[in-house]
mmCIF file of C-alpha atoms in Angstrom:
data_model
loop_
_atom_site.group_PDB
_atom_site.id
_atom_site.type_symbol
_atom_site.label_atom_id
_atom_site.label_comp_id
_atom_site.label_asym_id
_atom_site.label_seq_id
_atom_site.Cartn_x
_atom_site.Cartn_y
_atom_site.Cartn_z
ATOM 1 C CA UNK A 1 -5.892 -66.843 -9.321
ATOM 2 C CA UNK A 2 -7.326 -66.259 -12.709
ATOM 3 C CA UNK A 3 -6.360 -62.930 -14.609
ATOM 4 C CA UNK A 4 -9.540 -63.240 -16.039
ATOM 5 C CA UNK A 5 -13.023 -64.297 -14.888
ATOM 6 C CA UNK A 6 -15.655 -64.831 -17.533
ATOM 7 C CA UNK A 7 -19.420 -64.588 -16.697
ATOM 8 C CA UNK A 8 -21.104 -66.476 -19.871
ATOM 9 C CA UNK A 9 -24.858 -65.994 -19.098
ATOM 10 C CA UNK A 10 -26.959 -68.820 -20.704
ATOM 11 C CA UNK A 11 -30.820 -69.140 -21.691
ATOM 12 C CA UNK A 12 -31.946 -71.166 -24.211
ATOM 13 C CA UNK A 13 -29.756 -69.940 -27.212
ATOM 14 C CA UNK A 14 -28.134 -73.784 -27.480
ATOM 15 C CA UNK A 15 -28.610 -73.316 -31.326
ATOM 16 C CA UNK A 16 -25.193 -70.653 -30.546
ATOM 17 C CA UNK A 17 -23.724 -71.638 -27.588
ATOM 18 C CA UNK A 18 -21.125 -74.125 -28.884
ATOM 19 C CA UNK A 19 -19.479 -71.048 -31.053
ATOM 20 C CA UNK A 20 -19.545 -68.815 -28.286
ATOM 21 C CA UNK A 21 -17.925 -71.123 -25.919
ATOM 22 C CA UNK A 22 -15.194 -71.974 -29.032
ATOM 23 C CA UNK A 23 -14.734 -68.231 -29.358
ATOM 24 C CA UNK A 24 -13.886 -67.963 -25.645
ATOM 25 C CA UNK A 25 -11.065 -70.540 -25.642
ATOM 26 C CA UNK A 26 -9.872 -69.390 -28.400
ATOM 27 C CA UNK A 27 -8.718 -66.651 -27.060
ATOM 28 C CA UNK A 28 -5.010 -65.484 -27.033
ATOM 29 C CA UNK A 29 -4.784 -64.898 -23.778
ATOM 30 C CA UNK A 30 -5.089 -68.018 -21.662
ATOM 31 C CA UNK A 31 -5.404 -66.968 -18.060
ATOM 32 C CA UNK A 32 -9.149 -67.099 -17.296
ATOM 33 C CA UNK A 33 -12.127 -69.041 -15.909
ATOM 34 C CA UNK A 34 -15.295 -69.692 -17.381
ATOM 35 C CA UNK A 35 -18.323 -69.360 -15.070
ATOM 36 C CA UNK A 36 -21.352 -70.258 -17.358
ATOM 37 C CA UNK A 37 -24.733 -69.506 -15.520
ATOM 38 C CA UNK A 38 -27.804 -71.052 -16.959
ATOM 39 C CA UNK A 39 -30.792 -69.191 -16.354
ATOM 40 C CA UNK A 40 -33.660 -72.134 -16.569
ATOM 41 C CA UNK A 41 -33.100 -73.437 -19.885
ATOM 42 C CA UNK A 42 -35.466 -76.232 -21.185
ATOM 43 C CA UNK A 43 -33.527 -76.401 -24.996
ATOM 44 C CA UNK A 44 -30.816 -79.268 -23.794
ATOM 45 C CA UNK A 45 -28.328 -76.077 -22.503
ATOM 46 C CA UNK A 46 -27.960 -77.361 -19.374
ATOM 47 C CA UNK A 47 -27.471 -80.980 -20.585
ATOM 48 C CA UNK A 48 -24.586 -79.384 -22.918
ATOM 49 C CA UNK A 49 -22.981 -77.690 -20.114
ATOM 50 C CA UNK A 50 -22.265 -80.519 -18.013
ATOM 51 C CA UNK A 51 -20.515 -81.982 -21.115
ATOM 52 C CA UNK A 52 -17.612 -79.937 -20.767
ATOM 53 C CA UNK A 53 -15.325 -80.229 -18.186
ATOM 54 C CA UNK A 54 -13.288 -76.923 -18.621
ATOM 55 C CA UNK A 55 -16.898 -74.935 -17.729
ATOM 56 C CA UNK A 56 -17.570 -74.275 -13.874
ATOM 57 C CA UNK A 57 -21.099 -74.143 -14.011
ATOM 58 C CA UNK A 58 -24.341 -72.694 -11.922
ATOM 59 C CA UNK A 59 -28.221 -73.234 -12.467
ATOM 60 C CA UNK A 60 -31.247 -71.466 -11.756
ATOM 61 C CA UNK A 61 -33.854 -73.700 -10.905
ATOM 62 C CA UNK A 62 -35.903 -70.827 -11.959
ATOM 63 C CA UNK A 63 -35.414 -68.123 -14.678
ATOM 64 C CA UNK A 64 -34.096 -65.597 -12.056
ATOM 65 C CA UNK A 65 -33.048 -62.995 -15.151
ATOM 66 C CA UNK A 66 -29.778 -61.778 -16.584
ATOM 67 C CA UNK A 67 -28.612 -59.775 -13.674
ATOM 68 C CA UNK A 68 -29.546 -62.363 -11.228
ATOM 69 C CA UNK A 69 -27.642 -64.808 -13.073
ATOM 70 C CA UNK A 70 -24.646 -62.019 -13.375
ATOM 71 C CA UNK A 71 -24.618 -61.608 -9.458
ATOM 72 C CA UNK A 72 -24.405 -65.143 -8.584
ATOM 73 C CA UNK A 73 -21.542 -65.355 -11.300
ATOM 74 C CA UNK A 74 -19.985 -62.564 -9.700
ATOM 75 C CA UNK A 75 -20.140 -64.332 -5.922
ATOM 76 C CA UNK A 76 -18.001 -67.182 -7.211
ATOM 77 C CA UNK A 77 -15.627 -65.398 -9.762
ATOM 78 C CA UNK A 78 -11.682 -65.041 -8.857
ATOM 79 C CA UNK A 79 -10.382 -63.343 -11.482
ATOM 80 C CA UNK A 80 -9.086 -59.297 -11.329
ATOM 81 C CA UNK A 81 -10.730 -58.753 -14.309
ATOM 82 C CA UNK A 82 -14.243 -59.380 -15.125
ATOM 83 C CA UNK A 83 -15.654 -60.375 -18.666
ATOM 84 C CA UNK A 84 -19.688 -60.858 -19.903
ATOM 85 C CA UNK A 85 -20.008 -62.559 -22.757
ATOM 86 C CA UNK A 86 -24.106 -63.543 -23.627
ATOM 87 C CA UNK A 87 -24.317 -67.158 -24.820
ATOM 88 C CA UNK A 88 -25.311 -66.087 -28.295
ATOM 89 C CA UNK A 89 -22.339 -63.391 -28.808
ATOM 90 C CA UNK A 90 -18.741 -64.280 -29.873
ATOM 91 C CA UNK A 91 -15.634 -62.600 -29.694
ATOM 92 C CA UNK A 92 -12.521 -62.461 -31.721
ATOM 93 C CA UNK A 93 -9.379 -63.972 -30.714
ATOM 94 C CA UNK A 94 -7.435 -61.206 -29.198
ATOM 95 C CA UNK A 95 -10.388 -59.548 -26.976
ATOM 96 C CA UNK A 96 -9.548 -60.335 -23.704
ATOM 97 C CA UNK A 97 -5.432 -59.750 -24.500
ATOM 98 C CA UNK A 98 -6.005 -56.444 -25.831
ATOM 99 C CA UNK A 99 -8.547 -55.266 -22.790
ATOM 100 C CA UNK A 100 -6.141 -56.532 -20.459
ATOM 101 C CA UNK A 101 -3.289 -55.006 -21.642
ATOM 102 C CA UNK A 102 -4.918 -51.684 -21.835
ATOM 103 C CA UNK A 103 -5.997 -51.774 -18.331
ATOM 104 C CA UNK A 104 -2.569 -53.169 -16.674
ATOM 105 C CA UNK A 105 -1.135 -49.918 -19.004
ATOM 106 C CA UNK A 106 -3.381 -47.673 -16.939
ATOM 107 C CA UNK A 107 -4.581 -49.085 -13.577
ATOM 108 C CA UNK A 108 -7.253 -46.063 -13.070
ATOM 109 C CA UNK A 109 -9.219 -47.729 -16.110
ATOM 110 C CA UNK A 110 -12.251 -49.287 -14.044
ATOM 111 C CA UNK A 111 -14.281 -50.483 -17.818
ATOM 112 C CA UNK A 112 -13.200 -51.306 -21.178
ATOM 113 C CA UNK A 113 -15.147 -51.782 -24.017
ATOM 114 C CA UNK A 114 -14.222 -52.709 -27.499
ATOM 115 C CA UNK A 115 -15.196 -52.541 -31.297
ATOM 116 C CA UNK A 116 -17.250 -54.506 -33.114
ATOM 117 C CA UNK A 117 -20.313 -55.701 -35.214
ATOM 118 C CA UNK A 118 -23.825 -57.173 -35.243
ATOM 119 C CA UNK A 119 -24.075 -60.243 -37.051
ATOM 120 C CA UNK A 120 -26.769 -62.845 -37.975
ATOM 121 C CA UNK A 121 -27.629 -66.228 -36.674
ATOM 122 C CA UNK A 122 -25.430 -67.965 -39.136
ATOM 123 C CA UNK A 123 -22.617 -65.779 -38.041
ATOM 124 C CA UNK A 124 -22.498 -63.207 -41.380
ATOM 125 C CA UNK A 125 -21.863 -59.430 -40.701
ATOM 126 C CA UNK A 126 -24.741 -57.073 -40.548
ATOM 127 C CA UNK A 127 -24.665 -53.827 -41.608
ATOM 128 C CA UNK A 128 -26.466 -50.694 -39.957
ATOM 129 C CA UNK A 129 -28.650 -50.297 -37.164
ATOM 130 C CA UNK A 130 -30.236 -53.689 -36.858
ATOM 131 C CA UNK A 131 -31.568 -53.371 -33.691
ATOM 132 C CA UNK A 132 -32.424 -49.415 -34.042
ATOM 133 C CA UNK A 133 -28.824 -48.612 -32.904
ATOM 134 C CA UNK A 134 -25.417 -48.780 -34.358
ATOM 135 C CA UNK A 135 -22.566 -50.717 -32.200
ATOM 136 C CA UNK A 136 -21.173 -48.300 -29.804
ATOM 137 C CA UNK A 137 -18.064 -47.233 -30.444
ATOM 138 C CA UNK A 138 -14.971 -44.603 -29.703
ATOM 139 C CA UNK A 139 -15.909 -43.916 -26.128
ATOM 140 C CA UNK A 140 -13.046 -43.506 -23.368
ATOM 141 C CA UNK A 141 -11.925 -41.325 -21.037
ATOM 142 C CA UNK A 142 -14.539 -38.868 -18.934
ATOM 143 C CA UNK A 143 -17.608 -40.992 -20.715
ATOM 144 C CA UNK A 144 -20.674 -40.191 -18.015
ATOM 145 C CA UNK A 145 -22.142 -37.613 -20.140
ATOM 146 C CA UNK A 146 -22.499 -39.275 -23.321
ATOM 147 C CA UNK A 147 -24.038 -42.118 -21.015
ATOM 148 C CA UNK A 148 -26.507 -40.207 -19.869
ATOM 149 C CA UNK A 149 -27.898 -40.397 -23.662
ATOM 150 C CA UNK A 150 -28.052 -43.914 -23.765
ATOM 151 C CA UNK A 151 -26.009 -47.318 -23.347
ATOM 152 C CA UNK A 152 -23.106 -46.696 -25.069
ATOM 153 C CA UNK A 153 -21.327 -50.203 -24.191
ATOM 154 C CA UNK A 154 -22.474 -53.435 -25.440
ATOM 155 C CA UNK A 155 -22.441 -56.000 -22.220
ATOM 156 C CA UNK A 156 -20.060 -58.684 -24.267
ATOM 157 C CA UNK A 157 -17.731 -55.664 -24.961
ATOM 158 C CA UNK A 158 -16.807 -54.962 -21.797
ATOM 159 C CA UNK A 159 -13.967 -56.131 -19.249
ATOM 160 C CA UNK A 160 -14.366 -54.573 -15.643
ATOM 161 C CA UNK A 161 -11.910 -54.703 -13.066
ATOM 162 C CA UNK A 162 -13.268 -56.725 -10.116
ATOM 163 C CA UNK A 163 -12.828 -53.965 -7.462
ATOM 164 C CA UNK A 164 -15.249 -51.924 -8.969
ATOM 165 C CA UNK A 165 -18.466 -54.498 -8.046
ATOM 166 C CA UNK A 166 -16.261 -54.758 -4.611
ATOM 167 C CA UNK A 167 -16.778 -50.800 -4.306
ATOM 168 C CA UNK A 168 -19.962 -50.429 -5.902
ATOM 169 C CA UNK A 169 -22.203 -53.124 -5.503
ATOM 170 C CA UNK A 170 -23.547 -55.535 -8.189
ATOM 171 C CA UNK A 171 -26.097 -55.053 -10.615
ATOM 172 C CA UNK A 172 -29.234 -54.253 -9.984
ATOM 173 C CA UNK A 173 -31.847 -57.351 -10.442
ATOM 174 C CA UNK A 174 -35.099 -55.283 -10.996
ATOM 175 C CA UNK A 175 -33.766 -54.561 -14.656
ATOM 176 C CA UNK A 176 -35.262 -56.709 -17.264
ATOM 177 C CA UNK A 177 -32.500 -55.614 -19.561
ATOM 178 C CA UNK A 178 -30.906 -52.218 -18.904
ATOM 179 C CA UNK A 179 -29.294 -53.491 -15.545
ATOM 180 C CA UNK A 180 -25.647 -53.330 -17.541
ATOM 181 C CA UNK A 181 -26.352 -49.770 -18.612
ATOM 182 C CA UNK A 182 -26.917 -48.227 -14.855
ATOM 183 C CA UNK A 183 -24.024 -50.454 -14.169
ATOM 184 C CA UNK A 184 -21.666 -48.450 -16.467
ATOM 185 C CA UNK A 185 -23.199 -45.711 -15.696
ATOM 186 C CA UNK A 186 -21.825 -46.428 -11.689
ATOM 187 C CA UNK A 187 -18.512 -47.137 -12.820
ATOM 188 C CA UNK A 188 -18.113 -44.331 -15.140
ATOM 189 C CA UNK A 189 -19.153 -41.862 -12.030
ATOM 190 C CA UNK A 190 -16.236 -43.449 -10.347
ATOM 191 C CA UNK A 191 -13.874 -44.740 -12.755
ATOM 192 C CA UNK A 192 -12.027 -43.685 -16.374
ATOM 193 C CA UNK A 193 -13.846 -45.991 -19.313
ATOM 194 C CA UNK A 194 -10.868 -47.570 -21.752
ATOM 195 C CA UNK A 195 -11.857 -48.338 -25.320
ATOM 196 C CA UNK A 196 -10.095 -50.733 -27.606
ATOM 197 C CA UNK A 197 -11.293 -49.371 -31.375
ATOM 198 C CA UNK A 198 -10.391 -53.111 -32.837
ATOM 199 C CA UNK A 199 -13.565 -55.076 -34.074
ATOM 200 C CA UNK A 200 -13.170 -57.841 -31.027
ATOM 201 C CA UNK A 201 -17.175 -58.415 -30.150
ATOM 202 C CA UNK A 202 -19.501 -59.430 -32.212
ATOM 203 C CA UNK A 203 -23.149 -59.025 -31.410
ATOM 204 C CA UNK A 204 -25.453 -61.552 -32.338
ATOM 205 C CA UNK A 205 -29.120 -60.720 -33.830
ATOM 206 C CA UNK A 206 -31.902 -63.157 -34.077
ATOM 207 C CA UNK A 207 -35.450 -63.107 -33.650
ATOM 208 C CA UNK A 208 -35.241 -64.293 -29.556
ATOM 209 C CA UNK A 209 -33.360 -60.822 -28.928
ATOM 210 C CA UNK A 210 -34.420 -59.597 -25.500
ATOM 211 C CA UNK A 211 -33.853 -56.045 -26.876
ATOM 212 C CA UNK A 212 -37.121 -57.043 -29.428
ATOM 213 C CA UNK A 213 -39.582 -57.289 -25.914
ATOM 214 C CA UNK A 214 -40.955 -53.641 -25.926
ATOM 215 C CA UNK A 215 -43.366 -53.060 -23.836
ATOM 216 C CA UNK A 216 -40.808 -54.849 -20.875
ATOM 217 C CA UNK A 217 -37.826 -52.319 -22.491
ATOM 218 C CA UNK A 218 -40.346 -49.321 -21.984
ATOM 219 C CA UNK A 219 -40.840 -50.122 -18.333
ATOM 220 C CA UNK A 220 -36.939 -50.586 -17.968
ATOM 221 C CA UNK A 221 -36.337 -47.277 -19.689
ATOM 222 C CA UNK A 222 -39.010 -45.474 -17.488
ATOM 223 C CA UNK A 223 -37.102 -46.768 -14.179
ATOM 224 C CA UNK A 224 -33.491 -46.014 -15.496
ATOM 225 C CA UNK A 225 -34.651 -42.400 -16.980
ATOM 226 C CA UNK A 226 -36.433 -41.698 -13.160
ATOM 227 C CA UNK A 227 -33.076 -42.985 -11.477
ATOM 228 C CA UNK A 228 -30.789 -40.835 -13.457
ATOM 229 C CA UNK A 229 -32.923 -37.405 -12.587
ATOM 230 C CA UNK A 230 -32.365 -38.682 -9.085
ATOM 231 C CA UNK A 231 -28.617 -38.063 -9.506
ATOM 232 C CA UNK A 232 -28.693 -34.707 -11.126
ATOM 233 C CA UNK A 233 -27.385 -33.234 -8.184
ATOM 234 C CA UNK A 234 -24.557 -35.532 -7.702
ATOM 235 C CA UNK A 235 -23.217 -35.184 -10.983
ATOM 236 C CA UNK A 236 -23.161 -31.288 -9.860
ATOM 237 C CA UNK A 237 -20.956 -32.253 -7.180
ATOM 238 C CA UNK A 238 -18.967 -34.265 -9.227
ATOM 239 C CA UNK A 239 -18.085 -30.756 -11.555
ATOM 240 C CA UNK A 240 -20.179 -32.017 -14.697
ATOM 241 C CA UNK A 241 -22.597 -28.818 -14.344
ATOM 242 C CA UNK A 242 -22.970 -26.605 -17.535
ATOM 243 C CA UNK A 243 -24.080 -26.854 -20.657
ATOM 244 C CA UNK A 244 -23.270 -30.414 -21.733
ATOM 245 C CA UNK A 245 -24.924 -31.665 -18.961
ATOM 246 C CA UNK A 246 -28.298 -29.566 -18.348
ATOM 247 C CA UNK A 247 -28.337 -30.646 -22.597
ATOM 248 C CA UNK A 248 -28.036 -34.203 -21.312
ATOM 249 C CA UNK A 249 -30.396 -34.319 -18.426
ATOM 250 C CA UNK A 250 -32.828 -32.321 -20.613
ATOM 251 C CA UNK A 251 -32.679 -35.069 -23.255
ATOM 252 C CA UNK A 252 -33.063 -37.722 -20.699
ATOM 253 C CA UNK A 253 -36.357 -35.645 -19.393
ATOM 254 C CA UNK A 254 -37.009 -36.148 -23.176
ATOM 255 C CA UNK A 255 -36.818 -39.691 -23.287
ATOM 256 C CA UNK A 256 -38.574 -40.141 -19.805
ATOM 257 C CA UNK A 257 -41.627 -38.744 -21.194
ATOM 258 C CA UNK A 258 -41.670 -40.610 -24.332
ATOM 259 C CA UNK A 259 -41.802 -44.012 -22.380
ATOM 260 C CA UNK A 260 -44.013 -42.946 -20.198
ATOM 261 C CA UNK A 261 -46.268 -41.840 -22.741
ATOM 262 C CA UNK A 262 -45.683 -45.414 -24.268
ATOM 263 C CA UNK A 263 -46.543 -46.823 -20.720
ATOM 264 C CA UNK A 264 -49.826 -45.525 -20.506
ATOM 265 C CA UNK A 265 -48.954 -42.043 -18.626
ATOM 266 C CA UNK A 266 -49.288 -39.284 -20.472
ATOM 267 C CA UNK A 267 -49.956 -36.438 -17.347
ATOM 268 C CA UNK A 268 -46.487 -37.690 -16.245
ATOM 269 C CA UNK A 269 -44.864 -37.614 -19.828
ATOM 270 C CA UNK A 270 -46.096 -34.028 -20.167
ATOM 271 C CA UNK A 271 -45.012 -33.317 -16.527
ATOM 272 C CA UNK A 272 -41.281 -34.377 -18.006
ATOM 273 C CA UNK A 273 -41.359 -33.341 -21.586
ATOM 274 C CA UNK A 274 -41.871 -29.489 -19.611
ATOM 275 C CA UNK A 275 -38.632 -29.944 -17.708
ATOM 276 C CA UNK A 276 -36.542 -31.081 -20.297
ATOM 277 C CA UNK A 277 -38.367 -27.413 -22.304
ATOM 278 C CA UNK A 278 -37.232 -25.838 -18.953
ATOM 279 C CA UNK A 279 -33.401 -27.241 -18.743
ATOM 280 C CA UNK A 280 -33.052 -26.548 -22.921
ATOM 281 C CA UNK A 281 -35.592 -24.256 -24.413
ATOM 282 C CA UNK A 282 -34.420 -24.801 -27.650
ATOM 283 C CA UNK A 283 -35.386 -28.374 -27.901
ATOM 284 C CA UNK A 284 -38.145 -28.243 -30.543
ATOM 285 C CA UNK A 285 -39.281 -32.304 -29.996
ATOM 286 C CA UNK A 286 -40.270 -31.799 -26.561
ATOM 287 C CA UNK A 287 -42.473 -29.071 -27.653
ATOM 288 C CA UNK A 288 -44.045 -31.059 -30.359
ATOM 289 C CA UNK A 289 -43.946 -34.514 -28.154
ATOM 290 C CA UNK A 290 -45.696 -32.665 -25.311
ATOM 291 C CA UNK A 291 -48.360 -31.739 -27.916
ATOM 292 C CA UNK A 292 -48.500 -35.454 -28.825
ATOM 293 C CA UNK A 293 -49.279 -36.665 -25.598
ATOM 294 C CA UNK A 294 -53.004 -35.939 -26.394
ATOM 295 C CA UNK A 295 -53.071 -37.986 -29.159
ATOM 296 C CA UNK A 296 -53.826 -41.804 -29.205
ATOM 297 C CA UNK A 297 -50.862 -44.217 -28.331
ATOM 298 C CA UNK A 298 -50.630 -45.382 -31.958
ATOM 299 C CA UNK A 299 -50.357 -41.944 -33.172
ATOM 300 C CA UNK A 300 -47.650 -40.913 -30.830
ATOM 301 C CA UNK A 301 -45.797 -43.663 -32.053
ATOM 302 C CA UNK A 302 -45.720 -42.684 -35.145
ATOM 303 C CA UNK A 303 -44.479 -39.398 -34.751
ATOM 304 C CA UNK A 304 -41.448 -40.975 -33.429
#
């Protein structure tokens, strides 16, 4: 049995597979399979695949969708661990060692996550927030809160022990691309979150992104923001009530109103933008966002 089973999901990023693939066996620790699952591609990926030998391999006759592909990766994996790793992402040489190690140390640890970077197509470090966020980083321990903000862990990044989708369940498939983000959010309910601050992931940005579709990211966020009200009162139960979380759930009332605003309902945005004013009166934005709501789309926008 594999320590380590790796999920690579593939869709028509052949222009970066090759490296990625490279920057999975070149990894220091050597005890893993490589489940590549190819998600329709029509670019010569699939042709590619079937050249390597070392690669156990699954298609989709039919772009299914990242979390489709996951789950079918995850029916066939062996390993205790389980790694993502998107086929245009790469990861340094001593990712997997360093996870592992971290997690046989403490055997509570359900997720780790590492360090990291964005970089270009051609590989070259980007600075900032490329993508409108910086890479996640320095989060361990007790990390549902902060989740509750937004998705702290960068899919490639993480390492999950295998139990945890045996407890849990896989992920959800009617996520276009926030799927991984309720996932962590599961585990972290449930599990201690390890976090390896060494630069090991590197996050590629190019102009086929999934994270550049909006309108399908709005929906997403609209379904994720509605799902995480719906387990207020669980994370009660779980002893997360006070402060810290009422200020969480009233920023992700916050956020649920801006994307439905963006989605064409502003009666319901309002109807959220009011609780979040209810859980944390001092929030000034959802004051001045509820006000918004009456303006055009465009406008709203605008005012951020």
């Amino acid at each position: 049995m594999p320590k380590v089973s790796v999920l690579l999901t593939c869709y028509n990023h052949l222009e970066f597979l090759g490296p990625c693939v490279d920057s999975i066996r070149g990894q220091t620790l050597g005890d893993f399979e490589v489940i590549a699952i190819d998600d329709g591609s029509s670019d010569g990926t699939r042709e590619w695949l079937l050249s390597q030998p070392d690669l156990k391999i699954l298609f989709n006759e039919s772009n299914l969708g990242t979390y489709a592909s996951l789950n079918r990766g995850l029916a066939e994996c062996a390993g205790e661990y389980v790694a993502i790793l998107n086929d245009d992402d790469l990861w340094a040489p001593e990712k997997l060692r360093a996870q592992v190690e971290l997690m046989e140390r403490d055997p509570s640890i359900g997720l780790c996550h590492t360090d990291g970077w964005f970089i270009d197509g051609q590989g070259n470090r980007l600075e900032g927030s490329p993508l409108g966020f910086e890479f996640p980083r320095t989060l361990k321990g007790n990390v549902l809160t902060a989740l509750l903000y937004a998705n702290k862990i960068i899919a490639s990044a993480a390492l999950v022990r295998r139990e945890c989708f045996e407890r849990l369940g896989g992920f959800n498939e009617e996520y276009f691309g926030s799927g991984d983000w309720e996932m962590w959010l599961r585990i972290a309910a449930a599990y201690p979150v390890g976090y390896v601050d060494l630069p090991l992931t590197f996050y590629r940005v190019h102009g086929a992104n999934a994270s550049h579709k909006l309108e399908r990211i709005w929906q997403d966020d609209e379904r994720l923001r509605k799902w995480i009200r719906s387990q207020y009162a669980s994370y009660v139960q779980m002893g997360l009530e006070g402060h810290d979380l009422r200020h969480a759930m009233a920023h992700n009332e916050a956020c649920l109103g801006t994307v439905c605003k963006l989605n064409g309902k502003p009666a319901e945005a309002r109807r959220a933008y009011a609780r979040s004013i209810r859980m944390s009166p001092g929030r000034w934005k959802s004051y001045v966002r509820w006000l918004a709501t009456y303006f055009p789309a465009g406008v709203f926008r605008r005012l951020g």
